[in-house]
Structure formats: C-alpha cells, structure tokens
C-alpha cells in the first residue's frame, strides 16, 4: 500500500505544513546542537556548527511566525528570507541557501507534491554549490546533493508520493553522511562525519516527521564522539589559526549583482570558506556574506566598496586545542564594536574580539583569552553591558590555568586610557590596579542617533533625534550632531581635563563634518586641552568622547 494512501500521511505540503516543519527543525537542531558542535572539525574546528545551524533555523522560523496570517507572501519565501538574513557561520549560510533554493522553486505553489519537492531539492543543492566559492566533497554540500538525488530516483522508480520522496531524501542523505568520514582527510583523522551534513539530516528527518507523523528511528550520529565506550573529543576552543585567522560575516544592502561579483572575487583573494547568499527583501535585495580572512580591515573595506554592509561580526578562528599558557607571559584582550576600533586596539599589540556588543558571546571571550597563549591576561570589555559576561569568561579561563582579570572599561575610550598606562614590567596585580584607575579616571560620553521613539532621562526622543549621553545617561537631546557634541564636551570639561580623546565613526549624511566641528570647538573654547582624534569606522557610534 503506497505511503501516500495512509490517512495520517500528508500527500502534499501546504503553508501550515511548512510552519510545522520549521518548528520541528528548530526542535531537532536544538536537541542535536551539542552533538553537532562536537563533530565540527571542518572547515575549521571551532565547535559551533550545531549552534550556527540552530540560530539560522530559529531566524527563519521567527520570520515565519511574525508573518502570521497577514501577507499573502509564500511561507517558503518568508522562511528562506528569515534564514538568509539571520544565517550564522559557514554552515548556517549553506542551510539558508538551501532554503532559498527551495523557495525559488516552491514559492508559487499552494501545495507541493512529491515530484515537485524532488525537483526543488535538486535545484536547491545546485544553488548551494554555486553559493560556495570552493566547494569540496565529503561536506554539507555532498549530503544535500545525495538527498536530492535519492528523492529524484524515487520519483523515477515510480514512487512519487510525498512520503516516499521525503523518506528517500532523508535516507539518501544519511547514507552519504556516513561516507563523509572517508572523503575528507580531516574527518578521517578525527573519526567523525561532517557536522553540517549531519545537521541537514536532522532537517530532512524533521520533514519526514511532519509528512508521516512518525519520527524516524536513527542510530546516534556516527563518529568518534558517538562511539560507545570512547571518551568524547574535548570541545574545540577558538584561537587564531595558521592562515586565515578570523571569520567575517555581514549583510550587504544597496548593491547589485555586478558589485557582489566583484566583492566575491576580492574576498576570494583575501581568504577562503566564502559563501554568498542573496535574498529579496521589501527594501531591496540583500546578501549574507561569510568568509575566513587574515586581514579583517581589507574584507570590510571591500564590502563598503560593494554596498552598505551592516550587522558585521568578526570571530577568531580556532585550532582544536588551546595552547599551554606561557609562564610569565602577559596579554590584553579588548572587545571592539567596529573594524576601526579593532585597528586602534590591535595597533597597541592586544588581541581583539570584534563584534557588536549585542553579539558578543561568553565562549568567544573565553576563546580569545585562551588564544593569547599568555598566563596573565587582562580583558577590556569596553561596554557597560559586557562586564558580567567577561567576568564569567574570565572565571572559566582561570579554571584553564590562566591568571585572568577584567578591568571594567565601560567605553572604548576607557579601554584606550587603560592601555596607555599598561606596563608589562610591573607586577601583574599592580599593573591591573593602574589600568583600572586610569579607566575610572576617564569620563566618557557618546553621540548617537535614535532609531525609534523612547523616553530618556533628558526627555522623549523620536527616530532621527540626536542623543548625547555621559557615563551612560542621556543628558542632551537635539537635532544637530555637532551641537550635541559641543555641549557634551563643555559638560565634561566643566569639571576640568587635560586630554580629550575623540573617536569619530563612519560619517554619513546626518553626521558629516561632526569630527571637524567638535575639534574646532575644542580649539576655540578649550585651547589648553590636548586633543587626540581617531577613526572608528563602520559600526562605531558617530562620536565617542573621553576626557582625562
């Protein structure tokens, strides 16, 4: 009896089924997350494949949930767009491309039968290969293609029912997954299957569960981490690797196919593991770009030439194990929210973790501390919301034998002040105290542009208003960034000061000339104050001020 004739088995996928599949994928990846992270040794052993796949699936499901019953837009399109815009890491970008490939073929169908799905899986696998600059076999891509080929073969063999097609795809992908261990040397040496391919098997099994109403029974994921009686391989920890040293990922808007093509060529020269996925949004086409590079600044510059990069994240890459601490060696780890700030701190000889504050993770801070190889490490969080997170990472670093300490810098300008007095010849404890005192003695302020209506300590603001905050509290509201910056400086210097540090962000139509205006004000109204000016670059706030 064909599976499609059973009453509990779906014969076609409609919008409701897409929603249930998306929810089941999130649940499945949530349960498999730690196992997938442990399997992750390719392309970089950074232990985050399961995490990245889950975050990408959650982004797609969130978009689908937010859609509700409103717009008539295809659920396939909404799911794919959410996944592309929220894709994390190499594996997440490939998962997003596969979902986008499905949407390309299925968005116009109210219901999707087995034959249609098989064709869409084949198309999705082809587009995924096209999104990866240097595809390799024995990877996520191989497993996705094998699943699609098995689905197509089921239709050709006279089994076009949806359940038969999905079961063939899931089984074919699982068979290909088990073979990946022998296809890539790095997988063979570690005795594991490909983590991204294992994640795709979870995705297809979730679809099989939705279609048949029965969760497939599978053996544990193959590999050294799943073999009974064998101790699991320790979770890998981030540290700079030989060759490309950072994972850079961002969304790119205000661009076109030609500019993206040039960007792909440039990033291909700078690094590897390049994946570029495009998707249409209500505001125009956007691309999610992922690459591993050693020169982060060059990658960001190339993205600016191609369009408007945003949501830029930079994460150190990894070897499988952290180095043993070098006795007596001392290092500093600083968090920077932009490439310009990263260059500033990097120029001081410190290890830099570059990411927007709301995207900094405890594991990444720990990895940066361990990755220095030093026994004594100072962490500069450079944001009021990151001190507690940094403290937790430091506590874990101490368990690894590091003498690590957080100097609670609440702004990058306090971090720069702390670095200015650091002295590696001084006893470590004394040096930490000196750095902390220098940071605390630096009054800080910033100028930002409000992105929405809010009630501040200086009154109610609307989107587009300019906010001036001192020590974290909004004290000035205005419409002119230069006027707000001048007033902030006057307030800070009313209590005295000998040095003003200015970090000017990437100027746009609203903030153009801001740096020159505040420098001119200081020269006229506070001529005895020494001024040091830096460039924050894309991702930095319009103006950071430090007064010592």
Short mmCIF file of C-alpha atoms in Angstrom, two decimals:
data_model
loop_
_atom_site.label_atom_id
_atom_site.label_comp_id
_atom_site.label_asym_id
_atom_site.label_seq_id
_atom_site.Cartn_x
_atom_site.Cartn_y
_atom_site.Cartn_z
CA UNK A 1 0.00 0.00 0.00
CA UNK A 2 1.63 3.32 -1.02
CA UNK A 3 2.53 5.50 1.94
CA UNK A 4 0.55 8.37 0.44
CA UNK A 5 -2.72 6.46 0.93
CA UNK A 6 -2.34 6.19 4.71
CA UNK A 7 -4.74 8.64 6.39
CA UNK A 8 -2.13 10.22 8.69
CA UNK A 9 0.40 10.80 5.91
CA UNK A 10 0.46 14.12 4.06
CA UNK A 11 0.11 13.90 0.32
CA UNK A 12 1.22 17.49 -0.24
CA UNK A 13 2.85 20.31 1.71
CA UNK A 14 0.79 23.45 2.27
CA UNK A 15 1.58 26.60 4.26
CA UNK A 16 0.60 25.04 7.58
CA UNK A 17 2.90 22.08 6.94
CA UNK A 18 5.80 24.43 6.18
CA UNK A 19 5.23 26.09 9.53
CA UNK A 20 5.17 22.75 11.37
CA UNK A 21 8.33 21.66 9.55
CA UNK A 22 10.10 24.87 10.53
CA UNK A 23 9.14 24.35 14.19
CA UNK A 24 10.23 20.71 14.07
CA UNK A 25 13.58 21.68 12.52
CA UNK A 26 14.24 24.10 15.38
CA UNK A 27 13.34 21.43 17.92
CA UNK A 28 15.51 18.83 16.18
CA UNK A 29 18.54 21.08 15.88
CA UNK A 30 18.12 22.21 19.47
CA UNK A 31 18.32 18.59 20.60
CA UNK A 32 21.26 17.80 18.31
CA UNK A 33 23.15 21.04 18.91
CA UNK A 34 25.81 19.75 21.30
CA UNK A 35 26.45 16.62 19.23
CA UNK A 36 26.85 18.66 16.06
CA UNK A 37 29.19 21.11 17.81
CA UNK A 38 31.35 18.18 18.94
CA UNK A 39 31.54 16.75 15.41
CA UNK A 40 32.67 20.08 13.94
CA UNK A 41 36.23 19.79 12.60
CA UNK A 42 35.71 21.13 9.05
CA UNK A 43 36.31 23.67 7.60
CA UNK A 44 37.54 24.98 10.99
CA UNK A 45 37.39 23.04 14.29
CA UNK A 46 35.59 25.82 16.14
CA UNK A 47 32.83 23.72 17.67
CA UNK A 48 29.90 25.87 16.55
CA UNK A 49 28.22 24.11 13.60
CA UNK A 50 25.25 22.94 15.67
CA UNK A 51 24.89 26.37 17.25
CA UNK A 52 25.04 28.17 13.91
CA UNK A 53 22.53 25.83 12.26
CA UNK A 54 20.14 26.28 15.17
CA UNK A 55 20.42 30.08 15.18
CA UNK A 56 19.82 30.16 11.42
CA UNK A 57 16.77 27.89 11.69
CA UNK A 58 15.43 29.98 14.57
CA UNK A 59 15.78 33.14 12.46
CA UNK A 60 13.79 31.56 9.64
CA UNK A 61 11.10 30.29 11.99
CA UNK A 62 10.84 33.68 13.72
CA UNK A 63 10.20 35.34 10.37
CA UNK A 64 7.55 32.77 9.56
CA UNK A 65 5.89 33.19 12.94
CA UNK A 66 5.90 37.00 12.64
CA UNK A 67 4.21 36.69 9.24
CA UNK A 68 1.12 35.21 10.91
CA UNK A 69 -1.95 35.21 8.75
CA UNK A 70 -1.24 38.64 7.30
CA UNK A 71 0.57 38.96 3.97
CA UNK A 72 -0.20 36.53 1.20
CA UNK A 73 3.53 36.01 0.62
CA UNK A 74 4.59 32.39 0.29
CA UNK A 75 5.72 30.77 3.55
CA UNK A 76 8.66 29.26 1.63
CA UNK A 77 9.81 32.79 0.72
CA UNK A 78 9.37 34.14 4.24
CA UNK A 79 11.20 31.20 5.80
CA UNK A 80 14.10 31.49 3.37
CA UNK A 81 14.41 35.26 3.78
CA UNK A 82 14.46 35.00 7.57
CA UNK A 83 17.12 32.29 7.40
CA UNK A 84 19.33 34.22 4.97
CA UNK A 85 19.17 37.45 6.97
CA UNK A 86 19.83 35.57 10.22
CA UNK A 87 22.32 33.00 8.94
CA UNK A 88 25.29 32.36 11.22
CA UNK A 89 28.59 30.85 10.21
CA UNK A 90 29.57 28.76 7.21
CA UNK A 91 27.03 26.01 7.92
CA UNK A 92 24.22 28.48 8.61
CA UNK A 93 24.87 30.26 5.32
CA UNK A 94 24.67 26.97 3.40
CA UNK A 95 21.46 25.98 5.21
CA UNK A 96 19.98 29.37 4.33
CA UNK A 97 20.97 28.92 0.68
CA UNK A 98 19.29 25.50 0.57
CA UNK A 99 16.08 27.00 1.97
CA UNK A 100 16.30 29.85 -0.51
CA UNK A 101 16.79 27.34 -3.32
CA UNK A 102 13.63 25.51 -2.23
CA UNK A 103 11.76 28.82 -2.12
CA UNK A 104 12.86 29.67 -5.66
CA UNK A 105 11.02 26.60 -6.96
CA UNK A 106 8.15 26.28 -4.48
CA UNK A 107 7.05 29.84 -3.69
CA UNK A 108 4.42 29.82 -6.42
CA UNK A 109 2.82 26.52 -5.40
CA UNK A 110 -0.09 26.38 -2.94
CA UNK A 111 0.60 22.70 -2.37
CA UNK A 112 3.79 20.75 -3.04
CA UNK A 113 3.63 17.09 -4.02
CA UNK A 114 6.47 14.55 -4.06
CA UNK A 115 7.66 15.10 -7.62
CA UNK A 116 7.68 18.87 -7.19
CA UNK A 117 9.63 18.60 -3.95
CA UNK A 118 12.20 16.26 -5.51
CA UNK A 119 12.86 18.75 -8.29
CA UNK A 120 13.12 21.59 -5.77
CA UNK A 121 15.62 19.66 -3.64
CA UNK A 122 17.79 19.15 -6.71
CA UNK A 123 17.60 22.83 -7.58
CA UNK A 124 18.43 23.82 -4.01
CA UNK A 125 21.51 21.57 -3.97
CA UNK A 126 22.73 23.12 -7.23
CA UNK A 127 22.32 26.67 -5.95
CA UNK A 128 24.09 25.76 -2.70
CA UNK A 129 27.10 24.52 -4.67
CA UNK A 130 27.01 27.79 -6.59
CA UNK A 131 26.98 29.88 -3.40
CA UNK A 132 30.20 28.31 -2.10
CA UNK A 133 33.32 29.69 -3.76
CA UNK A 134 35.36 26.47 -3.45
CA UNK A 135 33.00 23.52 -2.86
CA UNK A 136 34.51 20.27 -1.57
CA UNK A 137 33.12 16.75 -1.47
CA UNK A 138 32.53 14.96 1.80
CA UNK A 139 30.79 18.04 3.19
CA UNK A 140 27.36 19.54 3.82
CA UNK A 141 27.00 20.06 0.06
CA UNK A 142 27.65 16.40 -0.70
CA UNK A 143 24.98 15.27 1.75
CA UNK A 144 22.43 17.76 0.37
CA UNK A 145 23.08 16.65 -3.22
CA UNK A 146 22.84 12.96 -2.31
CA UNK A 147 19.50 13.50 -0.59
CA UNK A 148 18.17 15.32 -3.66
CA UNK A 149 19.42 12.57 -5.99
CA UNK A 150 17.72 9.90 -3.88
CA UNK A 151 14.45 11.85 -3.98
CA UNK A 152 14.66 12.16 -7.76
CA UNK A 153 15.44 8.46 -8.07
CA UNK A 154 12.34 7.59 -6.03
CA UNK A 155 10.15 9.52 -8.46
CA UNK A 156 11.85 7.90 -11.47
CA UNK A 157 11.28 4.45 -9.89
CA UNK A 158 7.53 5.05 -9.74
CA UNK A 159 7.26 6.27 -6.13
CA UNK A 160 6.24 9.92 -6.48
CA UNK A 161 4.18 10.03 -3.25
CA UNK A 162 5.37 12.78 -0.93
CA UNK A 163 6.19 10.44 1.96
CA UNK A 164 8.22 8.14 -0.29
CA UNK A 165 10.14 11.06 -1.75
CA UNK A 166 10.93 12.60 1.64
CA UNK A 167 11.92 9.23 3.11
CA UNK A 168 14.21 8.60 0.14
CA UNK A 169 15.81 12.03 0.55
CA UNK A 170 16.36 11.54 4.29
CA UNK A 171 17.74 8.02 3.89
CA UNK A 172 19.94 9.03 0.95
CA UNK A 173 21.35 11.96 2.89
CA UNK A 174 22.08 9.71 5.90
CA UNK A 175 23.91 7.20 3.70
CA UNK A 176 26.00 9.97 2.16
CA UNK A 177 26.70 11.39 5.63
CA UNK A 178 28.20 8.11 6.83
CA UNK A 179 30.51 8.11 3.81
CA UNK A 180 31.89 11.61 4.50
CA UNK A 181 34.36 10.25 7.07
CA UNK A 182 36.30 8.59 4.27
CA UNK A 183 36.07 11.51 1.84
CA UNK A 184 37.94 14.23 3.73
CA UNK A 185 41.26 13.63 5.45
CA UNK A 186 40.38 15.92 8.38
CA UNK A 187 37.20 13.91 9.03
CA UNK A 188 39.03 10.61 8.70
CA UNK A 189 41.75 11.71 11.12
CA UNK A 190 39.16 12.79 13.70
CA UNK A 191 36.95 9.76 13.07
CA UNK A 192 33.80 11.83 12.60
CA UNK A 193 31.20 12.59 9.96
CA UNK A 194 30.70 16.07 8.56
CA UNK A 195 28.84 18.21 11.10
CA UNK A 196 26.99 20.36 8.55
CA UNK A 197 25.83 17.27 6.65
CA UNK A 198 24.65 15.75 9.93
CA UNK A 199 22.63 18.91 10.52
CA UNK A 200 20.97 18.60 7.10
CA UNK A 201 20.00 15.04 8.01
CA UNK A 202 18.24 16.48 11.08
CA UNK A 203 16.40 18.93 8.81
CA UNK A 204 15.24 16.18 6.43
CA UNK A 205 14.23 13.90 9.31
CA UNK A 206 12.13 16.77 10.65
CA UNK A 207 10.35 16.97 7.29
CA UNK A 208 9.79 13.21 7.32
CA UNK A 209 8.27 13.51 10.81
CA UNK A 210 5.85 16.20 9.63
CA UNK A 211 4.84 14.28 6.49
CA UNK A 212 4.36 10.84 8.09
CA UNK A 213 3.51 11.79 11.66
CA UNK A 214 6.24 9.41 12.87
CA UNK A 215 9.74 10.46 13.92
CA UNK A 216 12.30 8.22 12.16
CA UNK A 217 14.41 5.97 14.36
CA UNK A 218 18.09 6.68 13.71
CA UNK A 219 21.31 5.41 15.33
CA UNK A 220 23.47 8.02 17.08
CA UNK A 221 25.45 10.33 14.84
CA UNK A 222 28.47 8.44 13.53
CA UNK A 223 31.99 9.30 14.58
CA UNK A 224 34.42 9.21 17.45
CA UNK A 225 32.14 11.36 19.58
CA UNK A 226 29.29 8.87 19.32
CA UNK A 227 31.07 5.54 19.71
CA UNK A 228 30.14 3.67 22.89
CA UNK A 229 32.97 3.33 25.41
CA UNK A 230 35.10 6.02 23.83
CA UNK A 231 35.69 9.29 25.60
CA UNK A 232 34.36 12.26 23.60
CA UNK A 233 36.82 14.59 21.95
CA UNK A 234 37.08 17.77 24.09
CA UNK A 235 35.07 20.68 22.68
CA UNK A 236 37.33 22.84 20.49
CA UNK A 237 38.22 26.34 21.63
CA UNK A 238 38.68 29.42 19.46
CA UNK A 239 42.19 30.68 18.91
CA UNK A 240 43.94 32.28 15.93
CA UNK A 241 44.77 29.57 13.38
CA UNK A 242 47.50 29.27 10.79
CA UNK A 243 46.40 31.08 7.65
CA UNK A 244 43.08 33.00 7.69
CA UNK A 245 42.55 33.99 11.31
CA UNK A 246 39.02 35.42 11.56
CA UNK A 247 35.51 34.60 10.43
CA UNK A 248 33.87 37.70 8.98
CA UNK A 249 30.14 37.78 8.27
CA UNK A 250 27.83 40.63 7.35
CA UNK A 251 24.69 41.60 5.49
CA UNK A 252 25.15 43.72 2.36
CA UNK A 253 22.49 46.15 1.10
CA UNK A 254 22.40 48.84 -1.58
CA UNK A 255 24.34 46.69 -4.02
CA UNK A 256 23.80 44.87 -7.31
CA UNK A 257 24.88 41.60 -8.92
CA UNK A 258 27.94 43.13 -10.61
CA UNK A 259 29.20 44.72 -7.39
CA UNK A 260 28.60 41.49 -5.49
CA UNK A 261 30.52 39.60 -8.16
CA UNK A 262 33.49 41.92 -7.71
CA UNK A 263 33.21 41.54 -3.95
CA UNK A 264 33.25 37.75 -4.28
CA UNK A 265 36.39 37.92 -6.41
CA UNK A 266 38.12 40.22 -3.93
CA UNK A 267 37.15 38.17 -0.88
CA UNK A 268 38.26 35.03 -2.71
CA UNK A 269 41.71 36.60 -2.97
CA UNK A 270 41.74 37.58 0.70
CA UNK A 271 40.61 34.31 2.26
CA UNK A 272 38.60 31.11 1.99
CA UNK A 273 35.33 29.44 3.09
CA UNK A 274 33.50 32.12 1.10
CA UNK A 275 29.71 31.78 0.95
CA UNK A 276 27.46 34.48 -0.52
CA UNK A 277 23.68 34.11 -0.36
CA UNK A 278 21.26 36.67 -1.78
CA UNK A 279 17.59 37.17 -0.98
CA UNK A 280 14.89 39.66 -1.93
CA UNK A 281 13.52 41.80 0.89
CA UNK A 282 10.85 44.55 0.98
CA UNK A 283 13.70 47.08 0.95
CA UNK A 284 15.54 45.50 -1.97
CA UNK A 285 17.93 42.62 -2.45
CA UNK A 286 20.36 41.81 0.38
CA UNK A 287 23.25 39.37 0.60
CA UNK A 288 24.61 37.42 3.55
CA UNK A 289 28.38 37.21 3.11
CA UNK A 290 30.63 34.80 5.04
CA UNK A 291 34.40 34.45 4.66
CA UNK A 292 37.53 33.45 6.61
CA UNK A 293 40.34 36.01 6.30
CA UNK A 294 43.52 37.15 7.99
CA UNK A 295 43.01 40.83 7.06
CA UNK A 296 39.66 41.85 8.54
CA UNK A 297 40.10 45.50 7.58
CA UNK A 298 40.59 44.67 3.90
CA UNK A 299 37.47 42.50 3.91
CA UNK A 300 35.37 45.28 5.46
CA UNK A 301 36.78 47.84 3.02
CA UNK A 302 35.85 45.59 0.10
CA UNK A 303 32.31 45.28 1.45
CA UNK A 304 31.97 49.07 1.71
CA UNK A 305 33.01 49.41 -1.93
CA UNK A 306 30.29 46.92 -2.90
CA UNK A 307 27.39 48.49 -0.98
CA UNK A 308 26.26 49.09 2.59
CA UNK A 309 27.50 46.39 4.98
CA UNK A 310 25.70 46.05 8.30
CA UNK A 311 25.46 43.57 11.17
CA UNK A 312 29.18 42.93 10.77
CA UNK A 313 30.56 40.21 13.04
CA UNK A 314 34.16 39.09 13.40
CA UNK A 315 35.08 35.91 15.29
CA UNK A 316 38.55 34.43 15.86
CA UNK A 317 39.04 31.06 14.20
CA UNK A 318 40.30 28.01 16.02
CA UNK A 319 42.60 25.08 16.39
CA UNK A 320 41.30 22.00 18.15
CA UNK A 321 43.03 22.69 21.48
CA UNK A 322 44.21 25.86 23.24
CA UNK A 323 47.93 26.36 23.71
CA UNK A 324 49.50 25.77 27.10
CA UNK A 325 49.96 29.11 28.88
CA UNK A 326 53.43 30.59 28.62
CA UNK A 327 54.63 31.23 32.18
CA UNK A 328 55.05 34.93 32.91
CA UNK A 329 53.64 35.97 29.51
CA UNK A 330 51.13 38.81 29.69
CA UNK A 331 48.41 39.81 27.21
CA UNK A 332 45.37 42.02 26.87
CA UNK A 333 42.08 41.13 25.17
CA UNK A 334 39.89 44.04 24.06
CA UNK A 335 36.34 43.96 22.68
CA UNK A 336 35.75 46.31 19.73
CA UNK A 337 32.42 47.02 18.04
CA UNK A 338 33.90 48.13 14.71
CA UNK A 339 36.82 47.46 12.40
CA UNK A 340 38.24 50.93 13.05
CA UNK A 341 38.26 50.40 16.80
CA UNK A 342 39.73 46.94 16.26
CA UNK A 343 42.60 48.53 14.34
CA UNK A 344 43.14 51.01 17.19
CA UNK A 345 43.40 48.31 19.82
CA UNK A 346 45.28 45.96 17.53
CA UNK A 347 47.84 48.71 16.97
CA UNK A 348 48.50 48.64 20.71
CA UNK A 349 49.51 44.99 20.43
CA UNK A 350 46.44 43.48 22.07
CA UNK A 351 44.19 40.62 20.99
CA UNK A 352 40.90 41.99 19.67
CA UNK A 353 37.45 40.44 19.61
CA UNK A 354 35.45 42.42 17.03
CA UNK A 355 31.64 42.26 17.21
CA UNK A 356 28.66 44.48 18.06
CA UNK A 357 28.07 44.42 21.82
CA UNK A 358 24.79 42.52 21.50
CA UNK A 359 26.54 39.76 19.54
CA UNK A 360 29.50 39.15 21.86
CA UNK A 361 29.33 35.65 23.36
CA UNK A 362 30.95 34.34 26.53
CA UNK A 363 32.56 31.48 24.60
CA UNK A 364 34.19 33.93 22.19
CA UNK A 365 35.70 35.95 25.05
CA UNK A 366 37.00 32.76 26.67
CA UNK A 367 38.45 31.66 23.35
CA UNK A 368 40.21 34.99 22.88
CA UNK A 369 41.73 34.77 26.37
CA UNK A 370 42.96 31.21 25.86
CA UNK A 371 44.08 32.03 22.34
CA UNK A 372 46.62 34.59 23.56
CA UNK A 373 48.71 31.75 24.99
CA UNK A 374 49.61 34.02 27.91
CA UNK A 375 49.47 33.09 31.58
CA UNK A 376 48.36 36.57 32.67
CA UNK A 377 45.51 38.20 30.73
CA UNK A 378 43.57 41.44 31.18
CA UNK A 379 40.16 41.69 29.50
CA UNK A 380 38.76 45.10 28.48
CA UNK A 381 35.01 44.70 27.73
CA UNK A 382 34.66 48.37 26.61
CA UNK A 383 30.89 48.36 27.09
CA UNK A 384 28.75 48.59 30.24
CA UNK A 385 26.68 45.58 29.22
CA UNK A 386 29.65 43.23 28.76
CA UNK A 387 31.37 43.36 32.15
CA UNK A 388 29.37 40.49 33.67
CA UNK A 389 29.77 38.34 30.54
CA UNK A 390 33.53 39.00 30.50
CA UNK A 391 33.74 38.11 34.20
CA UNK A 392 32.12 34.73 33.54
CA UNK A 393 34.54 34.04 30.70
CA UNK A 394 37.48 35.03 32.90
CA UNK A 395 36.31 32.70 35.65
CA UNK A 396 36.32 29.84 33.16
CA UNK A 397 39.77 30.89 31.93
CA UNK A 398 41.08 30.63 35.49
CA UNK A 399 39.92 27.03 35.53
CA UNK A 400 42.20 26.54 32.50
CA UNK A 401 45.20 27.85 34.42
CA UNK A 402 45.12 31.49 33.31
CA UNK A 403 45.58 34.37 35.73
CA UNK A 404 42.86 36.43 34.06
CA UNK A 405 41.24 39.66 35.25
CA UNK A 406 38.55 42.00 33.94
CA UNK A 407 39.22 45.75 34.01
CA UNK A 408 35.66 47.05 33.82
CA UNK A 409 36.00 49.55 30.98
CA UNK A 410 32.55 50.84 30.04
CA UNK A 411 33.62 52.54 26.79
CA UNK A 412 36.38 52.06 24.22
CA UNK A 413 37.91 55.39 25.30
CA UNK A 414 38.32 53.98 28.82
CA UNK A 415 39.95 50.93 27.27
CA UNK A 416 42.42 53.14 25.38
CA UNK A 417 43.19 55.02 28.60
CA UNK A 418 43.88 51.75 30.41
CA UNK A 419 46.20 50.58 27.65
CA UNK A 420 48.11 53.86 27.74
CA UNK A 421 49.35 53.13 31.27
CA UNK A 422 49.88 49.35 30.94
CA UNK A 423 53.43 48.28 31.77
CA UNK A 424 54.42 44.61 31.35
CA UNK A 425 57.49 45.12 33.56
CA UNK A 426 55.25 46.00 36.52
CA UNK A 427 53.95 43.29 38.84
CA UNK A 428 50.72 41.93 37.32
CA UNK A 429 48.48 42.89 40.21
CA UNK A 430 49.90 46.41 40.34
CA UNK A 431 49.52 46.78 36.58
CA UNK A 432 45.85 45.77 36.77
CA UNK A 433 45.21 48.35 39.51
CA UNK A 434 46.95 51.07 37.48
CA UNK A 435 44.93 50.24 34.37
CA UNK A 436 41.68 50.20 36.35
CA UNK A 437 42.46 53.58 37.93
CA UNK A 438 43.21 55.12 34.52
CA UNK A 439 39.95 53.79 33.10
CA UNK A 440 37.93 55.04 36.08
CA UNK A 441 39.53 58.48 35.80
CA UNK A 442 38.39 58.81 32.18
CA UNK A 443 34.98 60.44 31.88
CA UNK A 444 33.22 59.22 28.75
CA UNK A 445 30.35 60.27 26.54
CA UNK A 446 28.92 59.46 23.15
CA UNK A 447 26.72 60.89 20.42
CA UNK A 448 24.22 58.58 18.75
CA UNK A 449 21.19 58.91 16.50
CA UNK A 450 17.93 57.47 17.90
CA UNK A 451 16.41 54.69 15.81
CA UNK A 452 12.98 54.93 17.42
CA UNK A 453 10.80 56.73 19.93
CA UNK A 454 11.84 56.37 23.57
CA UNK A 455 11.71 58.08 26.95
CA UNK A 456 15.18 59.14 28.08
CA UNK A 457 16.48 60.89 31.18
CA UNK A 458 16.63 64.08 29.08
CA UNK A 459 13.08 63.74 27.73
CA UNK A 460 11.22 61.90 25.00
CA UNK A 461 13.03 61.35 21.72
CA UNK A 462 11.88 60.30 18.25
CA UNK A 463 13.61 58.41 15.48
CA UNK A 464 16.33 60.57 13.96
CA UNK A 465 16.88 62.68 17.08
CA UNK A 466 20.48 63.09 18.22
CA UNK A 467 21.23 61.85 21.73
CA UNK A 468 24.20 62.85 23.83
CA UNK A 469 24.93 60.57 26.78
CA UNK A 470 27.51 60.96 29.53
CA UNK A 471 28.56 57.94 31.59
CA UNK A 472 25.61 56.03 30.08
CA UNK A 473 22.85 58.57 30.85
CA UNK A 474 21.26 60.69 28.11
CA UNK A 475 21.84 64.33 29.06
CA UNK A 476 21.37 66.16 25.76
CA UNK A 477 18.67 65.91 23.07
CA UNK A 478 18.94 67.75 19.78
CA UNK A 479 18.72 67.66 16.02
CA UNK A 480 22.29 68.71 15.16
CA UNK A 481 25.03 66.16 15.96
CA UNK A 482 27.69 68.88 16.10
CA UNK A 483 25.70 70.98 18.58
CA UNK A 484 25.09 67.95 20.78
CA UNK A 485 28.78 67.02 20.61
CA UNK A 486 29.87 70.54 21.57
CA UNK A 487 27.51 70.61 24.56
CA UNK A 488 28.70 67.21 25.73
CA UNK A 489 32.32 68.37 25.63
CA UNK A 490 31.51 71.52 27.57
CA UNK A 491 29.75 69.45 30.24
CA UNK A 492 32.63 67.01 30.59
CA UNK A 493 35.31 69.72 30.64
CA UNK A 494 33.43 71.84 33.19
CA UNK A 495 34.97 69.56 35.83
CA UNK A 496 38.44 70.03 34.33
CA UNK A 497 40.52 67.95 31.96
CA UNK A 498 43.84 67.95 30.16
CA UNK A 499 43.25 65.43 27.36
CA UNK A 500 40.21 64.83 25.15
CA UNK A 501 40.09 61.63 23.10
CA UNK A 502 37.67 61.64 20.16
CA UNK A 503 36.71 58.56 18.17
CA UNK A 504 34.68 59.58 15.11
CA UNK A 505 32.52 56.94 13.47
CA UNK A 506 31.73 56.42 9.81
CA UNK A 507 30.19 59.76 8.84
CA UNK A 508 27.00 59.76 6.80
CA UNK A 509 24.61 62.47 5.59
CA UNK A 510 23.44 63.10 9.16
CA UNK A 511 26.80 63.19 10.91
CA UNK A 512 29.03 64.53 8.13
CA UNK A 513 31.57 67.03 9.45
CA UNK A 514 30.93 66.07 13.08
CA UNK A 515 34.56 65.34 13.90
CA UNK A 516 35.83 68.59 12.37
CA UNK A 517 33.12 70.61 14.15
CA UNK A 518 33.91 69.34 17.64
CA UNK A 519 37.67 69.68 17.07
CA UNK A 520 37.17 73.29 16.01
CA UNK A 521 35.06 73.89 19.14
CA UNK A 522 37.79 72.50 21.38
CA UNK A 523 40.44 74.66 19.69
CA UNK A 524 38.33 77.78 20.24
CA UNK A 525 36.70 77.20 23.64
CA UNK A 526 39.19 74.88 25.33
CA UNK A 527 42.56 75.73 23.78
CA UNK A 528 44.62 74.26 26.64
CA UNK A 529 43.11 70.80 26.25
CA UNK A 530 45.19 68.35 24.24
CA UNK A 531 43.10 66.55 21.58
CA UNK A 532 43.67 63.07 20.14
CA UNK A 533 41.36 62.05 17.28
CA UNK A 534 40.81 58.54 15.91
CA UNK A 535 38.56 56.98 13.28
CA UNK A 536 36.03 54.42 14.49
CA UNK A 537 34.91 53.33 11.03
CA UNK A 538 31.73 51.43 10.06
CA UNK A 539 29.86 50.03 13.05
CA UNK A 540 31.15 52.63 15.52
CA UNK A 541 28.83 55.23 17.05
CA UNK A 542 29.05 58.70 15.43
CA UNK A 543 31.20 60.13 18.22
CA UNK A 544 32.93 58.76 21.33
CA UNK A 545 34.47 61.21 23.79
CA UNK A 546 36.93 60.57 26.61
CA UNK A 547 38.21 63.25 28.96
CA UNK A 548 41.13 62.78 31.33
#
